[in-house]
PDB file of C-alpha atoms in Angstrom:
ATOM      1  CA  UNK P  19     128.130  47.266 -79.851  1.00  0.00           C
ATOM      2  CA  UNK P  20     125.231  49.622 -80.542  1.00  0.00           C
ATOM      3  CA  UNK P  21     121.739  48.994 -81.878  1.00  0.00           C
ATOM      4  CA  UNK P  22     120.940  50.752 -85.177  1.00  0.00           C
ATOM      5  CA  UNK P  23     117.281  50.869 -86.201  1.00  0.00           C
ATOM      6  CA  UNK P  24     116.787  52.184 -89.753  1.00  0.00           C
ATOM      7  CA  UNK P  25     113.093  52.963 -89.795  1.00  0.00           C
ATOM      8  CA  UNK P  26     110.811  54.330 -92.486  1.00  0.00           C
ATOM      9  CA  UNK P  27     110.746  57.916 -91.210  1.00  0.00           C
ATOM     10  CA  UNK P  28     113.809  58.134 -88.957  1.00  0.00           C
ATOM     11  CA  UNK P  29     116.949  56.343 -87.800  1.00  0.00           C
ATOM     12  CA  UNK P  30     117.551  55.552 -84.131  1.00  0.00           C
ATOM     13  CA  UNK P  31     120.464  54.234 -82.118  1.00  0.00           C
ATOM     14  CA  UNK P  32     120.954  52.956 -78.586  1.00  0.00           C
ATOM     15  CA  UNK P  33     124.128  51.840 -76.828  1.00  0.00           C
ATOM     16  CA  UNK P  34     124.472  50.266 -73.393  1.00  0.00           C
ATOM     17  CA  UNK P  35     127.435  49.914 -71.063  1.00  0.00           C
ATOM     18  CA  UNK P  36     128.146  47.162 -68.572  1.00  0.00           C
ATOM     19  CA  UNK P  37     129.084  43.518 -68.748  1.00  0.00           C
ATOM     20  CA  UNK P  38     125.711  41.914 -67.855  1.00  0.00           C
ATOM     21  CA  UNK P  39     122.163  42.551 -68.998  1.00  0.00           C
ATOM     22  CA  UNK P  40     121.003  42.706 -65.360  1.00  0.00           C
ATOM     23  CA  UNK P  41     123.241  45.720 -64.717  1.00  0.00           C
ATOM     24  CA  UNK P  42     123.111  47.347 -68.169  1.00  0.00           C
ATOM     25  CA  UNK P  43     123.198  51.126 -68.194  1.00  0.00           C
ATOM     26  CA  UNK P  44     122.275  53.509 -70.983  1.00  0.00           C
ATOM     27  CA  UNK P  45     125.340  55.041 -72.614  1.00  0.00           C
ATOM     28  CA  UNK P  46     123.936  56.661 -75.788  1.00  0.00           C
ATOM     29  CA  UNK P  47     120.554  57.253 -77.380  1.00  0.00           C
ATOM     30  CA  UNK P  48     119.677  59.389 -80.403  1.00  0.00           C
ATOM     31  CA  UNK P  49     117.140  59.848 -83.199  1.00  0.00           C
ATOM     32  CA  UNK P  50     117.461  61.513 -86.597  1.00  0.00           C
ATOM     33  CA  UNK P  51     114.714  62.184 -89.129  1.00  0.00           C
ATOM     34  CA  UNK P  52     114.908  60.789 -92.659  1.00  0.00           C
ATOM     35  CA  UNK P  53     113.892  62.760 -95.753  1.00  0.00           C
ATOM     36  CA  UNK P  54     110.476  61.759 -97.050  1.00  0.00           C
ATOM     37  CA  UNK P  55     110.858  58.983 -99.605  1.00  0.00           C
ATOM     38  CA  UNK P  56     114.339  57.872 -98.565  1.00  0.00           C
ATOM     39  CA  UNK P  57     112.810  54.521 -97.595  1.00  0.00           C
ATOM     40  CA  UNK P  58     109.658  53.167 -99.199  1.00  0.00           C
ATOM     41  CA  UNK P  59     107.465  50.101 -99.112  1.00  0.00           C
ATOM     42  CA  UNK P  60     110.028  48.110-101.105  1.00  0.00           C
ATOM     43  CA  UNK P  61     113.041  49.068 -98.991  1.00  0.00           C
ATOM     44  CA  UNK P  62     115.733  51.744 -99.065  1.00  0.00           C
ATOM     45  CA  UNK P  63     115.202  53.936-102.101  1.00  0.00           C
ATOM     46  CA  UNK P  64     117.960  56.491-101.555  1.00  0.00           C
ATOM     47  CA  UNK P  65     121.063  55.026 -99.916  1.00  0.00           C
ATOM     48  CA  UNK P  66     122.897  58.348 -99.895  1.00  0.00           C
ATOM     49  CA  UNK P  67     120.192  60.097 -97.885  1.00  0.00           C
ATOM     50  CA  UNK P  68     120.042  57.244 -95.368  1.00  0.00           C
ATOM     51  CA  UNK P  69     123.841  57.189 -95.034  1.00  0.00           C
ATOM     52  CA  UNK P  70     123.900  60.936 -94.409  1.00  0.00           C
ATOM     53  CA  UNK P  71     121.164  60.639 -91.770  1.00  0.00           C
ATOM     54  CA  UNK P  72     123.017  57.826 -89.957  1.00  0.00           C
ATOM     55  CA  UNK P  73     126.202  59.923 -90.056  1.00  0.00           C
ATOM     56  CA  UNK P  74     124.341  62.785 -88.374  1.00  0.00           C
ATOM     57  CA  UNK P  75     122.833  60.310 -85.913  1.00  0.00           C
ATOM     58  CA  UNK P  76     126.243  58.969 -84.887  1.00  0.00           C
ATOM     59  CA  UNK P  77     127.666  62.460 -84.495  1.00  0.00           C
ATOM     60  CA  UNK P  78     124.696  63.489 -82.359  1.00  0.00           C
ATOM     61  CA  UNK P  79     124.955  60.404 -80.146  1.00  0.00           C
ATOM     62  CA  UNK P  80     128.660  60.704 -79.364  1.00  0.00           C
ATOM     63  CA  UNK P  81     128.996  56.927 -79.631  1.00  0.00           C
ATOM     64  CA  UNK P  82     132.413  55.364 -80.089  1.00  0.00           C
ATOM     65  CA  UNK P  83     130.959  51.946 -80.940  1.00  0.00           C
ATOM     66  CA  UNK P  84     132.379  50.352 -84.066  1.00  0.00           C
ATOM     67  CA  UNK P  85     130.018  47.373 -84.206  1.00  0.00           C
ATOM     68  CA  UNK P  86     126.245  47.427 -84.676  1.00  0.00           C
ATOM     69  CA  UNK P  87     123.198  45.209 -84.610  1.00  0.00           C
ATOM     70  CA  UNK P  88     120.681  46.150 -87.313  1.00  0.00           C
ATOM     71  CA  UNK P  89     116.935  45.593 -87.676  1.00  0.00           C
ATOM     72  CA  UNK P  90     115.075  44.202 -90.673  1.00  0.00           C
ATOM     73  CA  UNK P  91     111.483  45.489 -90.987  1.00  0.00           C
ATOM     74  CA  UNK P  92     108.946  42.883 -89.925  1.00  0.00           C
ATOM     75  CA  UNK P  93     107.027  43.541 -93.142  1.00  0.00           C
ATOM     76  CA  UNK P  94     110.073  42.385 -95.115  1.00  0.00           C
ATOM     77  CA  UNK P  95     110.669  39.186 -93.144  1.00  0.00           C
ATOM     78  CA  UNK P  96     109.010  35.779 -93.354  1.00  0.00           C
ATOM     79  CA  UNK P  97     108.918  33.688 -90.199  1.00  0.00           C
ATOM     80  CA  UNK P  98     107.533  30.342 -89.195  1.00  0.00           C
ATOM     81  CA  UNK P  99     107.694  28.241 -86.039  1.00  0.00           C
ATOM     82  CA  UNK P 100     107.906  24.490 -86.700  1.00  0.00           C
ATOM     83  CA  UNK P 101     108.183  21.501 -84.377  1.00  0.00           C
ATOM     84  CA  UNK P 102     111.197  19.278 -84.986  1.00  0.00           C
ATOM     85  CA  UNK P 103     112.531  16.097 -83.314  1.00  0.00           C
ATOM     86  CA  UNK P 104     114.478  16.953 -80.160  1.00  0.00           C
ATOM     87  CA  UNK P 105     117.259  14.539 -81.111  1.00  0.00           C
ATOM     88  CA  UNK P 106     117.824  16.020 -84.595  1.00  0.00           C
ATOM     89  CA  UNK P 107     121.333  17.110 -85.564  1.00  0.00           C
ATOM     90  CA  UNK P 108     122.338  20.650 -86.578  1.00  0.00           C
ATOM     91  CA  UNK P 109     122.610  19.521 -90.215  1.00  0.00           C
ATOM     92  CA  UNK P 110     119.115  18.035 -90.115  1.00  0.00           C
ATOM     93  CA  UNK P 111     117.736  21.226 -88.588  1.00  0.00           C
ATOM     94  CA  UNK P 112     119.393  23.312 -91.289  1.00  0.00           C
ATOM     95  CA  UNK P 113     117.889  21.112 -93.998  1.00  0.00           C
ATOM     96  CA  UNK P 114     114.424  21.331 -92.414  1.00  0.00           C
ATOM     97  CA  UNK P 115     114.712  25.106 -92.096  1.00  0.00           C
ATOM     98  CA  UNK P 116     115.715  25.473 -95.743  1.00  0.00           C
ATOM     99  CA  UNK P 117     112.861  23.272 -96.939  1.00  0.00           C
ATOM    100  CA  UNK P 118     110.255  25.136 -94.872  1.00  0.00           C
ATOM    101  CA  UNK P 119     111.632  28.548 -95.839  1.00  0.00           C
ATOM    102  CA  UNK P 120     111.542  27.778 -99.554  1.00  0.00           C
ATOM    103  CA  UNK P 121     107.848  26.933 -99.275  1.00  0.00           C
ATOM    104  CA  UNK P 122     107.209  30.417 -97.845  1.00  0.00           C
ATOM    105  CA  UNK P 123     109.274  32.494-100.265  1.00  0.00           C
ATOM    106  CA  UNK P 124     107.456  34.512-102.949  1.00  0.00           C
ATOM    107  CA  UNK P 125     110.836  35.045-104.675  1.00  0.00           C
ATOM    108  CA  UNK P 126     113.724  32.781-105.766  1.00  0.00           C
ATOM    109  CA  UNK P 127     115.646  31.165-102.868  1.00  0.00           C
ATOM    110  CA  UNK P 128     118.902  32.610-104.256  1.00  0.00           C
ATOM    111  CA  UNK P 129     117.602  36.091-103.348  1.00  0.00           C
ATOM    112  CA  UNK P 130     116.995  35.134 -99.708  1.00  0.00           C
ATOM    113  CA  UNK P 131     119.020  34.948 -96.530  1.00  0.00           C
ATOM    114  CA  UNK P 132     117.895  32.278 -94.080  1.00  0.00           C
ATOM    115  CA  UNK P 133     118.444  31.666 -90.363  1.00  0.00           C
ATOM    116  CA  UNK P 134     116.925  29.486 -87.667  1.00  0.00           C
ATOM    117  CA  UNK P 135     117.173  28.883 -83.929  1.00  0.00           C
ATOM    118  CA  UNK P 136     115.628  26.682 -81.279  1.00  0.00           C
ATOM    119  CA  UNK P 137     113.279  28.713 -79.095  1.00  0.00           C
ATOM    120  CA  UNK P 138     112.145  26.054 -76.615  1.00  0.00           C
ATOM    121  CA  UNK P 139     110.296  22.787 -76.106  1.00  0.00           C
ATOM    122  CA  UNK P 140     107.088  22.138 -78.037  1.00  0.00           C
ATOM    123  CA  UNK P 141     103.981  22.400 -75.866  1.00  0.00           C
ATOM    124  CA  UNK P 142     102.655  18.960 -74.855  1.00  0.00           C
ATOM    125  CA  UNK P 143     105.320  17.207 -76.970  1.00  0.00           C
ATOM    126  CA  UNK P 144     108.345  16.311 -74.822  1.00  0.00           C
ATOM    127  CA  UNK P 145     110.194  14.692 -77.732  1.00  0.00           C
ATOM    128  CA  UNK P 146     110.020  17.817 -79.912  1.00  0.00           C
ATOM    129  CA  UNK P 147     111.465  21.343 -80.009  1.00  0.00           C
ATOM    130  CA  UNK P 148     110.082  24.546 -81.518  1.00  0.00           C
ATOM    131  CA  UNK P 149     112.353  26.041 -84.159  1.00  0.00           C
ATOM    132  CA  UNK P 150     111.966  29.599 -85.440  1.00  0.00           C
ATOM    133  CA  UNK P 151     112.788  29.985 -89.125  1.00  0.00           C
ATOM    134  CA  UNK P 152     113.351  33.447 -90.626  1.00  0.00           C
ATOM    135  CA  UNK P 153     113.952  34.450 -94.231  1.00  0.00           C
ATOM    136  CA  UNK P 154     114.538  37.920 -95.677  1.00  0.00           C
ATOM    137  CA  UNK P 155     115.515  39.359 -99.014  1.00  0.00           C
ATOM    138  CA  UNK P 156     119.274  39.554 -99.359  1.00  0.00           C
ATOM    139  CA  UNK P 157     119.006  43.153-100.619  1.00  0.00           C
ATOM    140  CA  UNK P 158     117.210  44.291 -97.449  1.00  0.00           C
ATOM    141  CA  UNK P 159     120.120  43.096 -95.319  1.00  0.00           C
ATOM    142  CA  UNK P 160     122.927  44.160 -97.644  1.00  0.00           C
ATOM    143  CA  UNK P 161     121.536  47.696 -98.064  1.00  0.00           C
ATOM    144  CA  UNK P 162     121.542  48.167 -94.298  1.00  0.00           C
ATOM    145  CA  UNK P 163     125.029  46.709 -94.004  1.00  0.00           C
ATOM    146  CA  UNK P 164     126.152  49.219 -96.656  1.00  0.00           C
ATOM    147  CA  UNK P 165     124.717  52.069 -94.582  1.00  0.00           C
ATOM    148  CA  UNK P 166     126.667  50.881 -91.526  1.00  0.00           C
ATOM    149  CA  UNK P 167     129.853  50.385 -93.530  1.00  0.00           C
ATOM    150  CA  UNK P 168     129.638  53.966 -94.844  1.00  0.00           C
ATOM    151  CA  UNK P 169     130.521  55.005 -91.261  1.00  0.00           C
ATOM    152  CA  UNK P 170     133.140  52.300 -90.833  1.00  0.00           C
ATOM    153  CA  UNK P 171     130.774  50.259 -88.677  1.00  0.00           C
ATOM    154  CA  UNK P 172     130.806  46.465 -88.707  1.00  0.00           C
ATOM    155  CA  UNK P 173     127.413  44.745 -88.671  1.00  0.00           C
ATOM    156  CA  UNK P 174     127.550  41.664 -86.434  1.00  0.00           C
ATOM    157  CA  UNK P 175     123.838  40.920 -85.881  1.00  0.00           C
ATOM    158  CA  UNK P 176     120.662  41.318 -87.944  1.00  0.00           C
ATOM    159  CA  UNK P 177     117.330  40.857 -86.163  1.00  0.00           C
ATOM    160  CA  UNK P 178     113.676  41.337 -87.074  1.00  0.00           C
ATOM    161  CA  UNK P 179     112.424  44.629 -85.662  1.00  0.00           C
ATOM    162  CA  UNK P 180     109.447  43.234 -83.735  1.00  0.00           C
ATOM    163  CA  UNK P 181     111.559  40.469 -82.197  1.00  0.00           C
ATOM    164  CA  UNK P 182     114.150  43.027 -81.086  1.00  0.00           C
ATOM    165  CA  UNK P 183     111.464  45.277 -79.568  1.00  0.00           C
ATOM    166  CA  UNK P 184     109.899  42.311 -77.767  1.00  0.00           C
ATOM    167  CA  UNK P 185     113.287  41.452 -76.258  1.00  0.00           C
ATOM    168  CA  UNK P 186     113.584  45.003 -74.938  1.00  0.00           C
ATOM    169  CA  UNK P 187     110.125  44.852 -73.365  1.00  0.00           C
ATOM    170  CA  UNK P 188     110.672  41.381 -71.894  1.00  0.00           C
ATOM    171  CA  UNK P 189     113.508  42.874 -69.868  1.00  0.00           C
ATOM    172  CA  UNK P 190     111.096  45.275 -68.165  1.00  0.00           C
ATOM    173  CA  UNK P 191     108.233  42.882 -67.446  1.00  0.00           C
ATOM    174  CA  UNK P 192     107.347  42.416 -63.766  1.00  0.00           C
ATOM    175  CA  UNK P 193     106.614  38.725 -64.364  1.00  0.00           C
ATOM    176  CA  UNK P 194     108.964  36.168 -65.847  1.00  0.00           C
ATOM    177  CA  UNK P 195     108.811  36.128 -69.673  1.00  0.00           C
ATOM    178  CA  UNK P 196     107.969  32.415 -69.572  1.00  0.00           C
ATOM    179  CA  UNK P 197     104.563  33.218 -68.056  1.00  0.00           C
ATOM    180  CA  UNK P 198     103.850  36.484 -69.877  1.00  0.00           C
ATOM    181  CA  UNK P 199     101.425  37.070 -72.743  1.00  0.00           C
ATOM    182  CA  UNK P 200     101.214  40.615 -74.066  1.00  0.00           C
ATOM    183  CA  UNK P 201     100.430  42.519 -77.247  1.00  0.00           C
ATOM    184  CA  UNK P 202     102.838  45.057 -78.672  1.00  0.00           C
ATOM    185  CA  UNK P 203     101.568  47.797 -80.971  1.00  0.00           C
ATOM    186  CA  UNK P 204     104.330  49.564 -82.880  1.00  0.00           C
ATOM    187  CA  UNK P 205     102.781  52.848 -84.045  1.00  0.00           C
ATOM    188  CA  UNK P 206     104.858  54.566 -86.702  1.00  0.00           C
ATOM    189  CA  UNK P 207     104.378  57.418 -89.153  1.00  0.00           C
ATOM    190  CA  UNK P 208     103.639  55.238 -92.192  1.00  0.00           C
ATOM    191  CA  UNK P 209     101.801  52.350 -90.540  1.00  0.00           C
ATOM    192  CA  UNK P 210     101.579  50.091 -87.519  1.00  0.00           C
ATOM    193  CA  UNK P 211     102.418  46.530 -86.557  1.00  0.00           C
ATOM    194  CA  UNK P 212     100.564  44.568 -83.900  1.00  0.00           C
ATOM    195  CA  UNK P 213     102.522  41.648 -82.444  1.00  0.00           C
ATOM    196  CA  UNK P 214     101.336  39.042 -79.956  1.00  0.00           C
ATOM    197  CA  UNK P 215     104.069  37.824 -77.630  1.00  0.00           C
ATOM    198  CA  UNK P 216     103.780  34.626 -75.616  1.00  0.00           C
ATOM    199  CA  UNK P 217     106.396  33.048 -73.356  1.00  0.00           C
ATOM    200  CA  UNK P 218     109.073  35.455 -74.544  1.00  0.00           C
ATOM    201  CA  UNK P 219     108.464  34.921 -78.270  1.00  0.00           C
ATOM    202  CA  UNK P 220     106.490  36.606 -81.062  1.00  0.00           C
ATOM    203  CA  UNK P 221     103.719  34.172 -82.054  1.00  0.00           C
ATOM    204  CA  UNK P 222     101.614  36.302 -84.407  1.00  0.00           C
ATOM    205  CA  UNK P 223     101.624  39.654 -86.216  1.00  0.00           C
ATOM    206  CA  UNK P 224      99.303  41.912 -88.211  1.00  0.00           C
ATOM    207  CA  UNK P 225     100.243  44.919 -90.332  1.00  0.00           C
ATOM    208  CA  UNK P 226      97.847  47.874 -89.969  1.00  0.00           C
ATOM    209  CA  UNK P 227      97.330  50.925 -92.152  1.00  0.00           C
ATOM    210  CA  UNK P 228      96.946  53.420 -89.312  1.00  0.00           C
ATOM    211  CA  UNK P 229     100.116  55.489 -89.614  1.00  0.00           C
ATOM    212  CA  UNK P 230      99.892  58.974 -88.139  1.00  0.00           C
ATOM    213  CA  UNK P 231     101.377  60.759 -91.157  1.00  0.00           C
ATOM    214  CA  UNK P 232      97.923  61.769 -92.344  1.00  0.00           C
ATOM    215  CA  UNK P 233      97.063  62.941 -88.835  1.00  0.00           C
ATOM    216  CA  UNK P 234     100.091  65.237 -88.852  1.00  0.00           C
ATOM    217  CA  UNK P 235      99.034  66.648 -92.219  1.00  0.00           C
ATOM    218  CA  UNK P 236      95.428  67.150 -91.131  1.00  0.00           C
ATOM    219  CA  UNK P 237      96.435  68.924 -87.936  1.00  0.00           C
ATOM    220  CA  UNK P 238      98.645  71.317 -89.909  1.00  0.00           C
ATOM    221  CA  UNK P 239      95.912  72.096 -92.464  1.00  0.00           C
ATOM    222  CA  UNK P 240      92.857  72.211 -90.208  1.00  0.00           C
ATOM    223  CA  UNK P 241      91.786  75.672 -89.071  1.00  0.00           C
ATOM    224  CA  UNK P 242      89.020  74.553 -86.717  1.00  0.00           C
ATOM    225  CA  UNK P 243      89.030  72.627 -83.470  1.00  0.00           C
ATOM    226  CA  UNK P 244      91.947  70.209 -83.819  1.00  0.00           C
ATOM    227  CA  UNK P 245      90.635  68.072 -80.975  1.00  0.00           C
ATOM    228  CA  UNK P 246      87.972  66.716 -83.356  1.00  0.00           C
ATOM    229  CA  UNK P 247      90.637  65.632 -85.858  1.00  0.00           C
ATOM    230  CA  UNK P 248      92.680  63.955 -83.141  1.00  0.00           C
ATOM    231  CA  UNK P 249      89.640  62.238 -81.620  1.00  0.00           C
ATOM    232  CA  UNK P 250      88.653  60.812 -84.993  1.00  0.00           C
ATOM    233  CA  UNK P 251      92.126  59.406 -85.604  1.00  0.00           C
ATOM    234  CA  UNK P 252      92.360  57.896 -82.118  1.00  0.00           C
ATOM    235  CA  UNK P 253      88.983  56.177 -82.497  1.00  0.00           C
ATOM    236  CA  UNK P 254      89.962  54.753 -85.896  1.00  0.00           C
ATOM    237  CA  UNK P 255      93.385  53.571 -84.723  1.00  0.00           C
ATOM    238  CA  UNK P 256      91.982  51.940 -81.582  1.00  0.00           C
ATOM    239  CA  UNK P 257      89.261  50.172 -83.590  1.00  0.00           C
ATOM    240  CA  UNK P 258      91.821  48.755 -86.039  1.00  0.00           C
ATOM    241  CA  UNK P 259      94.036  47.569 -83.187  1.00  0.00           C
ATOM    242  CA  UNK P 260      91.117  45.925 -81.395  1.00  0.00           C
ATOM    243  CA  UNK P 261      90.041  44.085 -84.536  1.00  0.00           C
ATOM    244  CA  UNK P 262      93.563  42.892 -85.302  1.00  0.00           C
ATOM    245  CA  UNK P 263      94.060  41.770 -81.721  1.00  0.00           C
ATOM    246  CA  UNK P 264      90.877  39.694 -81.823  1.00  0.00           C
ATOM    247  CA  UNK P 265      92.098  38.008 -85.013  1.00  0.00           C
ATOM    248  CA  UNK P 266      95.489  37.199 -83.481  1.00  0.00           C
ATOM    249  CA  UNK P 267      93.851  35.753 -80.365  1.00  0.00           C
ATOM    250  CA  UNK P 268      91.739  33.450 -82.518  1.00  0.00           C
ATOM    251  CA  UNK P 269      94.748  32.370 -84.578  1.00  0.00           C
ATOM    252  CA  UNK P 270      97.077  31.702 -81.652  1.00  0.00           C
ATOM    253  CA  UNK P 271      94.755  30.937 -78.710  1.00  0.00           C
ATOM    254  CA  UNK P 272      96.880  33.394 -76.699  1.00  0.00           C
ATOM    255  CA  UNK P 273      95.028  36.038 -74.671  1.00  0.00           C
ATOM    256  CA  UNK P 274      97.191  39.029 -73.681  1.00  0.00           C
ATOM    257  CA  UNK P 275      97.037  40.426 -70.187  1.00  0.00           C
ATOM    258  CA  UNK P 276      98.190  43.844 -71.362  1.00  0.00           C
ATOM    259  CA  UNK P 277      99.070  45.940 -74.417  1.00  0.00           C
ATOM    260  CA  UNK P 278     102.318  47.883 -74.769  1.00  0.00           C
ATOM    261  CA  UNK P 279     102.529  50.813 -77.189  1.00  0.00           C
ATOM    262  CA  UNK P 280     105.839  51.446 -78.967  1.00  0.00           C
ATOM    263  CA  UNK P 281     106.945  53.653 -81.844  1.00  0.00           C
ATOM    264  CA  UNK P 282     106.746  57.390 -82.342  1.00  0.00           C
ATOM    265  CA  UNK P 283     102.942  57.279 -82.297  1.00  0.00           C
ATOM    266  CA  UNK P 284     102.787  55.741 -78.829  1.00  0.00           C
ATOM    267  CA  UNK P 285     103.081  59.173 -77.211  1.00  0.00           C
ATOM    268  CA  UNK P 286     100.275  60.814 -79.207  1.00  0.00           C
ATOM    269  CA  UNK P 287      98.026  62.477 -76.649  1.00  0.00           C
ATOM    270  CA  UNK P 288      95.094  60.207 -75.797  1.00  0.00           C
ATOM    271  CA  UNK P 289      96.377  57.107 -77.617  1.00  0.00           C
ATOM    272  CA  UNK P 290      96.907  55.017 -74.491  1.00  0.00           C
ATOM    273  CA  UNK P 291      93.436  55.828 -73.193  1.00  0.00           C
ATOM    274  CA  UNK P 292      91.753  55.209 -76.558  1.00  0.00           C
ATOM    275  CA  UNK P 293      93.284  51.747 -76.964  1.00  0.00           C
ATOM    276  CA  UNK P 294      92.408  50.779 -73.399  1.00  0.00           C
ATOM    277  CA  UNK P 295      88.822  51.974 -73.791  1.00  0.00           C
ATOM    278  CA  UNK P 296      88.301  50.081 -77.057  1.00  0.00           C
ATOM    279  CA  UNK P 297      90.015  46.811 -76.044  1.00  0.00           C
ATOM    280  CA  UNK P 298      89.265  46.880 -72.268  1.00  0.00           C
ATOM    281  CA  UNK P 299      92.787  45.498 -71.809  1.00  0.00           C
ATOM    282  CA  UNK P 300      95.362  47.196 -69.599  1.00  0.00           C
ATOM    283  CA  UNK P 301      97.410  49.476 -71.881  1.00  0.00           C
ATOM    284  CA  UNK P 302     100.676  51.307 -71.284  1.00  0.00           C
ATOM    285  CA  UNK P 303     103.315  53.202 -73.232  1.00  0.00           C
ATOM    286  CA  UNK P 304     106.600  51.296 -73.467  1.00  0.00           C
ATOM    287  CA  UNK P 305     109.444  52.188 -71.091  1.00  0.00           C
ATOM    288  CA  UNK P 306     112.378  50.157 -72.481  1.00  0.00           C
ATOM    289  CA  UNK P 307     114.907  52.056 -70.374  1.00  0.00           C
ATOM    290  CA  UNK P 308     113.138  51.343 -67.074  1.00  0.00           C
ATOM    291  CA  UNK P 309     115.570  50.866 -64.197  1.00  0.00           C
ATOM    292  CA  UNK P 310     118.493  52.409 -66.056  1.00  0.00           C
ATOM    293  CA  UNK P 311     120.254  55.573 -64.964  1.00  0.00           C
ATOM    294  CA  UNK P 312     121.393  57.625 -67.982  1.00  0.00           C
ATOM    295  CA  UNK P 313     124.724  59.485 -67.879  1.00  0.00           C
ATOM    296  CA  UNK P 314     124.598  63.191 -66.935  1.00  0.00           C
ATOM    297  CA  UNK P 315     124.967  64.242 -70.572  1.00  0.00           C
ATOM    298  CA  UNK P 316     121.623  62.646 -71.486  1.00  0.00           C
ATOM    299  CA  UNK P 317     118.488  64.536 -70.482  1.00  0.00           C
ATOM    300  CA  UNK P 318     116.161  62.224 -68.520  1.00  0.00           C
ATOM    301  CA  UNK P 319     113.006  63.907 -69.762  1.00  0.00           C
ATOM    302  CA  UNK P 320     114.159  63.480 -73.347  1.00  0.00           C
ATOM    303  CA  UNK P 321     114.953  59.801 -72.746  1.00  0.00           C
ATOM    304  CA  UNK P 322     111.452  59.263 -71.369  1.00  0.00           C
ATOM    305  CA  UNK P 323     110.026  60.824 -74.543  1.00  0.00           C
ATOM    306  CA  UNK P 324     112.334  58.854 -76.868  1.00  0.00           C
ATOM    307  CA  UNK P 325     111.923  55.495 -75.114  1.00  0.00           C
ATOM    308  CA  UNK P 326     108.821  54.207 -76.958  1.00  0.00           C
ATOM    309  CA  UNK P 327     110.300  55.092 -80.361  1.00  0.00           C
ATOM    310  CA  UNK P 328     113.604  53.442 -79.476  1.00  0.00           C
ATOM    311  CA  UNK P 329     112.243  50.073 -78.335  1.00  0.00           C
ATOM    312  CA  UNK P 330     113.641  48.239 -81.372  1.00  0.00           C
ATOM    313  CA  UNK P 331     117.024  49.954 -81.117  1.00  0.00           C
ATOM    314  CA  UNK P 332     117.050  49.079 -77.416  1.00  0.00           C
ATOM    315  CA  UNK P 333     116.461  45.401 -78.155  1.00  0.00           C
ATOM    316  CA  UNK P 334     119.216  45.459 -80.771  1.00  0.00           C
ATOM    317  CA  UNK P 335     121.650  47.068 -78.332  1.00  0.00           C
ATOM    318  CA  UNK P 336     120.911  44.329 -75.784  1.00  0.00           C
ATOM    319  CA  UNK P 337     122.389  41.801 -78.219  1.00  0.00           C
ATOM    320  CA  UNK P 338     125.852  42.824 -77.011  1.00  0.00           C
ATOM    321  CA  UNK P 339     125.154  40.764 -73.893  1.00  0.00           C
ATOM    322  CA  UNK P 340     124.599  37.612 -75.984  1.00  0.00           C
ATOM    323  CA  UNK P 341     128.295  37.380 -76.755  1.00  0.00           C
TER     324      UNK P 341
END
């Protein structure tokens, strides 16, 4: 089973080999750009263009996988963590999840797909459990399933992109996930998402309008010293991240020990340093493939460059070890 991340500006895939997550090895990894406008704020706008891009992606990767895990954009998902009685039955949990989800939905429940899972004991409440509830528009899932099916691929898992990326990063943490608190900044072409992760789970998120698409345009059009353009963008992006992080800390009472940068924008020259300087928190670019030896056919330098952008696809690919 491979991980297929259908992003706003490109599609990415990752596939692992091995029978256990502790000994997983990278088998395939590829990225393919999407035409501008193929996916918009409201979802996939041109299915044909996305299908063609995924077809090129699969051909480039050389993958023989016939099953995939897909990601739903965090901006399109509604989540809530609620405390429930530890002794509740599965039917009672399903009823609670449906009731809570319906209170969150800005659209009719018939248009939604709902899921829930127990994520651990409730803090300072031994007789309760924390349950994560997630709801997404049915169309957002079915459009991505249609893209996979156009290649004869069977979709077996759908996950929220930030949760998948967090799972990939948890694998590489030096400390046990149960004691780790970190922030994850997913920097993409059309925007960014800051997630706060505590004890192996995403506890808060903020969408940020600091995509680097405008930076790319400005650098192409600017005839003068491009370092000034880059410095201005880095300062703005770091300031937005710092402000969002402060808000999340106040909302969750979780203070991160470090910040991890993911997405295509994570490798922009000077980004790591700018975020660290503004937040004064240890900052690093994500290395989701840490400890893995790629096959000879995959260039190691290219994998190091692609790693931050492929964090979500990496987390999706790890779902094969859940089965």
